[in-house]
C-alpha cells in the first residue's frame, strides 16, 4: 500500500537552501514570512529528480528533503507541471475540503514564497529559471511584452541540453505563452484552459515529451473580475483542482511503466482590493505564499 508522506514545510526559520550573504530577490518574501522554500526551487528540484544538470544560471538549490528522499530512488523519466494562476495558499487554507483531491494525489506539499512584484510573468520567470527577477530579467508585468524577456537559461533549456523534449501549453498571449519563446520547448497555443488541459492529456498519451507544462489562467481572470471568494472564482478554483487530478489520472495510465513527477505549481495568490475585485502583486502573505504539491510516482 502506498505510503503518502505529507510534509507541510512552513518553518519559522530562515533557511540555508538559498544561502546567500545578502538578501536577494528569492529570499525577500521567504524572510518576510518565515517561509523555508522559494517557488524558484522548482527548476533545480525537477532537474535533480530527472537526472538533468541544472543550468549554471540557476541560483536556487533543489528542495533538500525531496532530493534526499529521491537519492535512493530511480531517476524520473517524465515530468508534468500544472500552473494554475493565482491559486495561492490562502485558498487551500480556507477551502481544505475542496483541496482534498490534490492532497490525495500528492507525496509532498511544499509551502513556498514567490518573488516581487508577485505578478504572473515575474513569478513564472523565477519558477522556470530558478533565478530571482533581477537575474532572469522580468522585473515588472509589462516586461512580458519585451522580445526575449528571459535573459537566462530555463528549465526547458536544461532539459534540451540533456536530450529531452519539452512542451509548453498555454492560452494565447498569456505570460507563459509569451515569455519563454526562444527557449528550447515546443509551444502549444490554445484558446482557453479547457483546450490547454485537453492538449496536455493528448501529449501525455502520445508520449513524445519528457516535460509537459500546462497553464490554467481561469482563477486569475475570474478573481480579478469578481473577487477572490466570489462564487464564479471558486468554481474556477475547483476547475483547477479537477484539471490537475484529471491530468494525474491520465499520466498514471499513460506512464504506468515510467517513473514520473508531477507538480501543482501556482505563481502567486491574491486578495480583494475592494468588494468584487481581486488583485495581487504585493508582499502580503495572501499574494506571496503558494503551496506546491509534488507527486513522485515510482512505477519501476
Ligand atoms: Zn498569475
mmCIF file of C-alpha atoms and ligand atoms in Angstrom:
data_model
loop_
_atom_site.group_PDB
_atom_site.id
_atom_site.type_symbol
_atom_site.label_atom_id
_atom_site.label_comp_id
_atom_site.label_asym_id
_atom_site.label_seq_id
_atom_site.Cartn_x
_atom_site.Cartn_y
_atom_site.Cartn_z
ATOM 1 C CA UNK A 1 0.000 0.000 0.000
ATOM 2 C CA UNK A 2 1.335 3.306 -0.993
ATOM 3 C CA UNK A 3 2.510 5.373 1.890
ATOM 4 C CA UNK A 4 1.937 9.031 1.421
ATOM 5 C CA UNK A 5 4.090 11.355 3.374
ATOM 6 C CA UNK A 6 2.940 14.881 3.786
ATOM 7 C CA UNK A 7 5.443 17.427 4.798
ATOM 8 C CA UNK A 8 3.995 20.814 5.451
ATOM 9 C CA UNK A 9 7.089 22.818 5.042
ATOM 10 C CA UNK A 10 6.269 26.076 6.701
ATOM 11 C CA UNK A 11 9.158 26.591 9.042
ATOM 12 C CA UNK A 12 9.721 29.627 11.157
ATOM 13 C CA UNK A 13 13.307 29.773 10.080
ATOM 14 C CA UNK A 14 15.407 31.467 7.516
ATOM 15 C CA UNK A 15 16.755 28.555 5.631
ATOM 16 C CA UNK A 16 20.076 27.577 4.153
ATOM 17 C CA UNK A 17 18.584 26.220 0.911
ATOM 18 C CA UNK A 18 19.259 29.538 -0.748
ATOM 19 C CA UNK A 19 22.094 30.607 1.467
ATOM 20 C CA UNK A 20 23.294 33.977 0.310
ATOM 21 C CA UNK A 21 25.209 36.601 2.192
ATOM 22 C CA UNK A 22 22.864 39.316 1.115
ATOM 23 C CA UNK A 23 19.135 39.102 0.687
ATOM 24 C CA UNK A 24 18.264 38.570 -2.953
ATOM 25 C CA UNK A 25 15.029 38.549 -4.878
ATOM 26 C CA UNK A 26 14.344 34.961 -3.890
ATOM 27 C CA UNK A 27 14.835 35.448 -0.168
ATOM 28 C CA UNK A 28 12.915 38.714 0.352
ATOM 29 C CA UNK A 29 9.498 37.100 0.790
ATOM 30 C CA UNK A 30 10.917 33.951 2.409
ATOM 31 C CA UNK A 31 12.400 36.093 5.146
ATOM 32 C CA UNK A 32 9.394 38.384 5.476
ATOM 33 C CA UNK A 33 7.001 35.486 6.030
ATOM 34 C CA UNK A 34 9.327 32.915 7.634
ATOM 35 C CA UNK A 35 8.929 30.505 4.727
ATOM 36 C CA UNK A 36 11.564 27.831 4.222
ATOM 37 C CA UNK A 37 11.329 27.437 0.468
ATOM 38 C CA UNK A 38 11.259 29.520 -2.692
ATOM 39 C CA UNK A 39 8.994 28.763 -5.636
ATOM 40 C CA UNK A 40 12.147 29.130 -7.763
ATOM 41 C CA UNK A 41 13.350 25.824 -6.322
ATOM 42 C CA UNK A 42 11.023 24.037 -8.718
ATOM 43 C CA UNK A 43 13.553 24.220 -11.570
ATOM 44 C CA UNK A 44 16.565 22.719 -9.757
ATOM 45 C CA UNK A 45 14.312 20.183 -7.978
ATOM 46 C CA UNK A 46 12.856 18.903 -11.265
ATOM 47 C CA UNK A 47 16.366 18.800 -12.741
ATOM 48 C CA UNK A 48 17.650 16.796 -9.752
ATOM 49 C CA UNK A 49 14.744 14.335 -9.843
ATOM 50 C CA UNK A 50 15.115 13.817 -13.598
ATOM 51 C CA UNK A 51 18.894 13.486 -13.601
ATOM 52 C CA UNK A 52 19.312 16.655 -15.663
ATOM 53 C CA UNK A 53 22.166 19.057 -14.815
ATOM 54 C CA UNK A 54 20.685 22.397 -13.808
ATOM 55 C CA UNK A 55 21.811 25.388 -15.836
ATOM 56 C CA UNK A 56 24.839 27.275 -14.476
ATOM 57 C CA UNK A 57 22.482 30.283 -14.459
ATOM 58 C CA UNK A 58 20.224 28.654 -11.845
ATOM 59 C CA UNK A 59 20.554 30.386 -8.449
ATOM 60 C CA UNK A 60 18.138 28.276 -6.384
ATOM 61 C CA UNK A 61 19.016 24.886 -4.927
ATOM 62 C CA UNK A 62 16.895 21.735 -5.100
ATOM 63 C CA UNK A 63 14.486 21.230 -2.199
ATOM 64 C CA UNK A 64 16.742 19.364 0.215
ATOM 65 C CA UNK A 65 14.322 16.855 1.703
ATOM 66 C CA UNK A 66 12.954 15.871 -1.706
ATOM 67 C CA UNK A 67 16.439 15.413 -3.131
ATOM 68 C CA UNK A 68 17.447 13.369 -0.095
ATOM 69 C CA UNK A 69 14.337 11.179 -0.294
ATOM 70 C CA UNK A 70 14.901 10.609 -4.009
ATOM 71 C CA UNK A 71 18.588 9.721 -3.700
ATOM 72 C CA UNK A 72 17.931 6.019 -3.218
ATOM 73 C CA UNK A 73 15.246 6.013 -5.912
ATOM 74 C CA UNK A 74 15.466 5.749 -9.702
ATOM 75 C CA UNK A 75 15.622 8.823 -11.908
ATOM 76 C CA UNK A 76 12.325 10.289 -13.024
ATOM 77 C CA UNK A 77 11.684 9.781 -16.744
ATOM 78 C CA UNK A 78 8.768 12.157 -17.147
ATOM 79 C CA UNK A 79 7.659 15.432 -15.588
ATOM 80 C CA UNK A 80 4.269 17.133 -15.661
ATOM 81 C CA UNK A 81 3.926 20.670 -14.313
ATOM 82 C CA UNK A 82 0.480 22.237 -13.943
ATOM 83 C CA UNK A 83 0.388 26.008 -13.470
ATOM 84 C CA UNK A 84 -2.934 27.232 -12.036
ATOM 85 C CA UNK A 85 -2.641 31.008 -11.953
ATOM 86 C CA UNK A 86 -3.241 32.781 -8.600
ATOM 87 C CA UNK A 87 -4.418 29.724 -6.628
ATOM 88 C CA UNK A 88 -2.303 30.644 -3.601
ATOM 89 C CA UNK A 89 -2.117 29.046 -0.172
ATOM 90 C CA UNK A 90 -4.875 31.346 1.115
ATOM 91 C CA UNK A 91 -7.370 29.295 -0.919
ATOM 92 C CA UNK A 92 -6.002 25.974 0.304
ATOM 93 C CA UNK A 93 -6.264 27.120 3.925
ATOM 94 C CA UNK A 94 -9.823 28.381 3.522
ATOM 95 C CA UNK A 95 -11.270 25.560 1.423
ATOM 96 C CA UNK A 96 -9.490 22.463 2.743
ATOM 97 C CA UNK A 97 -12.257 20.061 1.720
ATOM 98 C CA UNK A 98 -12.103 21.231 -1.890
ATOM 99 C CA UNK A 99 -8.360 20.657 -1.935
ATOM 100 C CA UNK A 100 -8.517 17.100 -0.613
ATOM 101 C CA UNK A 101 -8.231 15.554 -4.122
ATOM 102 C CA UNK A 102 -4.927 17.392 -4.639
ATOM 103 C CA UNK A 103 -3.608 16.219 -1.258
ATOM 104 C CA UNK A 104 -4.744 12.698 -2.102
ATOM 105 C CA UNK A 105 -2.501 12.514 -5.179
ATOM 106 C CA UNK A 106 0.468 14.305 -3.606
ATOM 107 C CA UNK A 107 3.602 12.978 -1.990
ATOM 108 C CA UNK A 108 4.835 16.299 -0.597
ATOM 109 C CA UNK A 109 3.313 19.708 -0.001
ATOM 110 C CA UNK A 110 5.940 22.438 -0.091
ATOM 111 C CA UNK A 111 4.838 25.839 1.146
ATOM 112 C CA UNK A 112 6.889 28.354 -0.805
ATOM 113 C CA UNK A 113 7.392 32.097 -1.122
ATOM 114 C CA UNK A 114 7.404 33.713 -4.529
ATOM 115 C CA UNK A 115 9.068 36.934 -5.698
ATOM 116 C CA UNK A 116 8.267 40.624 -6.039
ATOM 117 C CA UNK A 117 6.260 42.011 -7.608
ATOM 118 C CA UNK A 118 4.014 38.956 -7.194
ATOM 119 C CA UNK A 119 2.651 39.080 -10.728
ATOM 120 C CA UNK A 120 2.490 36.288 -13.278
ATOM 121 C CA UNK A 121 5.483 36.803 -15.599
ATOM 122 C CA UNK A 122 7.821 37.772 -12.755
ATOM 123 C CA UNK A 123 6.818 34.720 -10.695
ATOM 124 C CA UNK A 124 6.767 32.156 -13.505
ATOM 125 C CA UNK A 125 10.069 33.634 -14.679
ATOM 126 C CA UNK A 126 11.529 32.649 -11.296
ATOM 127 C CA UNK A 127 9.785 29.279 -11.182
ATOM 128 C CA UNK A 128 11.102 28.156 -14.570
ATOM 129 C CA UNK A 129 14.632 29.562 -14.284
ATOM 130 C CA UNK A 130 15.480 29.166 -10.603
ATOM 131 C CA UNK A 131 16.565 32.812 -10.630
ATOM 132 C CA UNK A 132 15.339 35.988 -8.935
ATOM 133 C CA UNK A 133 13.777 38.686 -11.130
ATOM 134 C CA UNK A 134 16.929 40.805 -11.189
ATOM 135 C CA UNK A 135 18.708 37.843 -12.794
ATOM 136 C CA UNK A 136 16.024 36.322 -15.033
ATOM 137 C CA UNK A 137 15.159 39.739 -16.466
ATOM 138 C CA UNK A 138 11.413 40.244 -15.936
ATOM 139 C CA UNK A 139 11.101 42.912 -13.262
ATOM 140 C CA UNK A 140 7.540 44.067 -13.848
ATOM 141 C CA UNK A 141 4.367 42.874 -15.541
ATOM 142 C CA UNK A 142 4.820 44.702 -18.839
ATOM 143 C CA UNK A 143 8.301 43.240 -19.341
ATOM 144 C CA UNK A 144 6.483 40.169 -20.637
ATOM 145 C CA UNK A 145 5.931 42.073 -23.899
ATOM 146 C CA UNK A 146 9.670 42.641 -24.445
ATOM 147 C CA UNK A 147 11.321 40.450 -27.059
ATOM 148 C CA UNK A 148 13.084 37.531 -25.339
ATOM 149 C CA UNK A 149 12.476 38.901 -21.836
ATOM 150 C CA UNK A 150 14.032 35.911 -20.014
ATOM 151 C CA UNK A 151 17.776 36.527 -20.061
ATOM 152 C CA UNK A 152 18.992 33.228 -18.591
ATOM 153 C CA UNK A 153 18.643 29.546 -19.374
ATOM 154 C CA UNK A 154 15.342 27.991 -18.379
ATOM 155 C CA UNK A 155 14.324 24.563 -17.119
ATOM 156 C CA UNK A 156 13.463 23.817 -20.744
ATOM 157 C CA UNK A 157 16.969 24.700 -21.952
ATOM 158 C CA UNK A 158 18.478 22.435 -19.286
ATOM 159 C CA UNK A 159 16.236 19.573 -20.404
ATOM 160 C CA UNK A 160 17.049 20.199 -24.060
ATOM 161 C CA UNK A 161 20.792 20.085 -23.369
ATOM 162 C CA UNK A 162 20.215 16.703 -21.754
ATOM 163 C CA UNK A 163 18.499 15.495 -24.930
ATOM 164 C CA UNK A 164 14.984 15.772 -23.527
ATOM 165 C CA UNK A 165 11.924 17.338 -25.134
ATOM 166 C CA UNK A 166 9.642 19.925 -23.514
ATOM 167 C CA UNK A 167 6.137 21.108 -24.345
ATOM 168 C CA UNK A 168 4.639 24.352 -23.025
ATOM 169 C CA UNK A 169 0.856 24.611 -23.358
ATOM 170 C CA UNK A 170 -0.843 27.938 -22.674
ATOM 171 C CA UNK A 171 -3.635 30.241 -23.761
ATOM 172 C CA UNK A 172 -2.693 32.709 -26.498
ATOM 173 C CA UNK A 173 -0.812 35.790 -25.284
ATOM 174 C CA UNK A 174 -0.802 34.860 -21.594
ATOM 175 C CA UNK A 175 2.535 35.240 -19.814
ATOM 176 C CA UNK A 176 3.617 31.631 -20.191
ATOM 177 C CA UNK A 177 2.720 31.707 -23.884
ATOM 178 C CA UNK A 178 4.992 34.726 -24.387
ATOM 179 C CA UNK A 179 7.953 34.883 -22.030
ATOM 180 C CA UNK A 180 9.696 31.596 -22.826
ATOM 181 C CA UNK A 181 9.655 31.975 -26.614
ATOM 182 C CA UNK A 182 13.131 31.464 -27.959
ATOM 183 C CA UNK A 183 13.899 28.875 -25.304
ATOM 184 C CA UNK A 184 14.075 25.170 -26.005
ATOM 185 C CA UNK A 185 10.473 23.979 -25.918
ATOM 186 C CA UNK A 186 7.638 23.307 -28.328
ATOM 187 C CA UNK A 187 4.863 25.822 -27.716
ATOM 188 C CA UNK A 188 1.216 24.864 -27.983
ATOM 189 C CA UNK A 189 -1.018 27.948 -28.024
ATOM 190 C CA UNK A 190 -4.667 27.400 -27.133
ATOM 191 C CA UNK A 191 -7.931 29.338 -26.859
ATOM 192 C CA UNK A 192 -8.569 28.601 -23.193
ATOM 193 C CA UNK A 193 -7.691 26.433 -20.190
ATOM 194 C CA UNK A 194 -10.014 23.650 -21.224
ATOM 195 C CA UNK A 195 -8.194 23.318 -24.537
ATOM 196 C CA UNK A 196 -4.832 23.517 -22.744
ATOM 197 C CA UNK A 197 -5.773 20.657 -20.445
ATOM 198 C CA UNK A 198 -7.114 18.600 -23.359
ATOM 199 C CA UNK A 199 -3.862 19.237 -25.238
ATOM 200 C CA UNK A 200 -1.820 18.209 -22.200
ATOM 201 C CA UNK A 201 -3.782 14.973 -21.907
ATOM 202 C CA UNK A 202 -3.151 14.225 -25.577
ATOM 203 C CA UNK A 203 0.568 14.940 -25.298
ATOM 204 C CA UNK A 204 0.853 12.776 -22.193
ATOM 205 C CA UNK A 205 -0.832 9.910 -24.035
ATOM 206 C CA UNK A 206 1.269 10.376 -27.179
ATOM 207 C CA UNK A 207 4.357 10.018 -25.000
ATOM 208 C CA UNK A 208 6.702 12.156 -27.112
ATOM 209 C CA UNK A 209 7.673 14.681 -24.431
ATOM 210 C CA UNK A 210 9.781 14.325 -21.298
ATOM 211 C CA UNK A 211 8.470 17.523 -19.670
ATOM 212 C CA UNK A 212 4.990 18.955 -20.155
ATOM 213 C CA UNK A 213 3.887 22.324 -18.747
ATOM 214 C CA UNK A 214 0.173 23.149 -18.762
ATOM 215 C CA UNK A 215 -1.091 26.600 -17.780
ATOM 216 C CA UNK A 216 -4.590 27.398 -16.462
ATOM 217 C CA UNK A 217 -5.420 31.090 -16.058
ATOM 218 C CA UNK A 218 -9.108 30.824 -15.197
ATOM 219 C CA UNK A 219 -8.999 31.534 -11.471
ATOM 220 C CA UNK A 220 -6.801 34.592 -12.031
ATOM 221 C CA UNK A 221 -9.238 36.034 -14.591
ATOM 222 C CA UNK A 222 -12.343 35.373 -12.506
ATOM 223 C CA UNK A 223 -10.914 36.702 -9.252
ATOM 224 C CA UNK A 224 -9.756 39.937 -10.926
ATOM 225 C CA UNK A 225 -13.275 40.436 -12.297
ATOM 226 C CA UNK A 226 -15.374 39.137 -9.381
ATOM 227 C CA UNK A 227 -13.310 38.964 -6.193
ATOM 228 C CA UNK A 228 -11.165 36.203 -4.742
ATOM 229 C CA UNK A 229 -14.008 34.395 -2.939
ATOM 230 C CA UNK A 230 -16.808 35.039 -5.449
ATOM 231 C CA UNK A 231 -18.816 32.003 -6.474
ATOM 232 C CA UNK A 232 -17.551 32.217 -10.046
ATOM 233 C CA UNK A 233 -13.959 32.425 -8.817
ATOM 234 C CA UNK A 234 -14.395 29.416 -6.552
ATOM 235 C CA UNK A 235 -15.799 27.464 -9.496
ATOM 236 C CA UNK A 236 -12.596 28.295 -11.377
ATOM 237 C CA UNK A 237 -10.545 27.168 -8.353
ATOM 238 C CA UNK A 238 -12.433 23.872 -8.338
ATOM 239 C CA UNK A 239 -11.808 23.548 -12.073
ATOM 240 C CA UNK A 240 -8.061 23.954 -11.450
ATOM 241 C CA UNK A 241 -8.219 21.177 -8.875
ATOM 242 C CA UNK A 242 -10.192 18.938 -11.230
ATOM 243 C CA UNK A 243 -7.927 19.697 -14.207
ATOM 244 C CA UNK A 244 -4.897 18.660 -12.203
ATOM 245 C CA UNK A 245 -6.356 15.443 -10.836
ATOM 246 C CA UNK A 246 -7.546 14.521 -14.338
ATOM 247 C CA UNK A 247 -4.070 15.125 -15.734
ATOM 248 C CA UNK A 248 -2.576 12.947 -12.997
ATOM 249 C CA UNK A 249 -5.088 10.217 -13.804
ATOM 250 C CA UNK A 250 -4.123 10.322 -17.491
ATOM 251 C CA UNK A 251 -0.419 10.315 -16.591
ATOM 252 C CA UNK A 252 -0.891 7.361 -14.242
ATOM 253 C CA UNK A 253 -2.309 5.367 -17.142
ATOM 254 C CA UNK A 254 -0.098 6.603 -19.990
ATOM 255 C CA UNK A 255 3.066 6.452 -17.906
ATOM 256 C CA UNK A 256 2.158 3.298 -15.982
ATOM 257 C CA UNK A 257 5.600 1.863 -16.751
ATOM 258 C CA UNK A 258 7.503 5.097 -16.125
ATOM 259 C CA UNK A 259 8.764 6.904 -13.098
ATOM 260 C CA UNK A 260 7.361 10.400 -13.131
ATOM 261 C CA UNK A 261 6.999 13.573 -11.126
ATOM 262 C CA UNK A 262 4.082 15.952 -11.330
ATOM 263 C CA UNK A 263 3.703 19.309 -9.636
ATOM 264 C CA UNK A 264 0.762 21.623 -8.986
ATOM 265 C CA UNK A 265 2.590 24.937 -9.014
ATOM 266 C CA UNK A 266 0.766 28.280 -8.742
ATOM 267 C CA UNK A 267 2.625 31.520 -9.404
ATOM 268 C CA UNK A 268 1.085 33.686 -6.640
ATOM 269 C CA UNK A 269 -2.047 34.182 -4.562
ATOM 270 C CA UNK A 270 -4.432 37.138 -4.485
ATOM 271 C CA UNK A 271 -6.547 39.416 -2.303
ATOM 272 C CA UNK A 272 -9.561 41.670 -2.727
ATOM 273 C CA UNK A 273 -8.773 45.330 -3.313
ATOM 274 C CA UNK A 274 -12.466 46.142 -2.889
ATOM 275 C CA UNK A 275 -15.691 44.173 -2.938
ATOM 276 C CA UNK A 276 -15.883 42.134 -6.119
ATOM 277 C CA UNK A 277 -12.405 42.979 -7.365
ATOM 278 C CA UNK A 278 -9.313 40.896 -6.776
ATOM 279 C CA UNK A 279 -5.684 41.770 -7.302
ATOM 280 C CA UNK A 280 -2.131 40.691 -6.432
ATOM 281 C CA UNK A 281 1.419 41.920 -6.735
ATOM 282 C CA UNK A 282 2.133 42.858 -3.125
ATOM 283 C CA UNK A 283 4.341 41.315 -0.430
ATOM 284 C CA UNK A 284 1.278 40.337 1.648
ATOM 285 C CA UNK A 285 1.052 36.684 2.666
ATOM 286 C CA UNK A 286 -2.065 36.067 0.565
ATOM 287 C CA UNK A 287 -0.151 37.141 -2.563
ATOM 288 C CA UNK A 288 3.273 35.840 -1.605
ATOM 289 C CA UNK A 289 2.734 32.296 -0.335
ATOM 290 C CA UNK A 290 1.888 29.326 -2.529
ATOM 291 C CA UNK A 291 1.655 25.595 -1.926
ATOM 292 C CA UNK A 292 3.487 23.403 -4.402
ATOM 293 C CA UNK A 293 2.125 19.861 -4.466
ATOM 294 C CA UNK A 294 4.670 17.288 -5.646
ATOM 295 C CA UNK A 295 3.675 13.792 -6.734
ATOM 296 C CA UNK A 296 6.554 11.329 -7.069
ATOM 297 C CA UNK A 297 5.431 8.176 -8.808
ATOM 298 C CA UNK A 298 7.793 5.213 -8.994
ATOM 299 C CA UNK A 299 6.420 2.581 -11.340
ATOM 300 C CA UNK A 300 9.558 0.516 -11.865
HETATM 301 ZN ZN1 LIG B 1 -0.582 34.994 -12.167
#
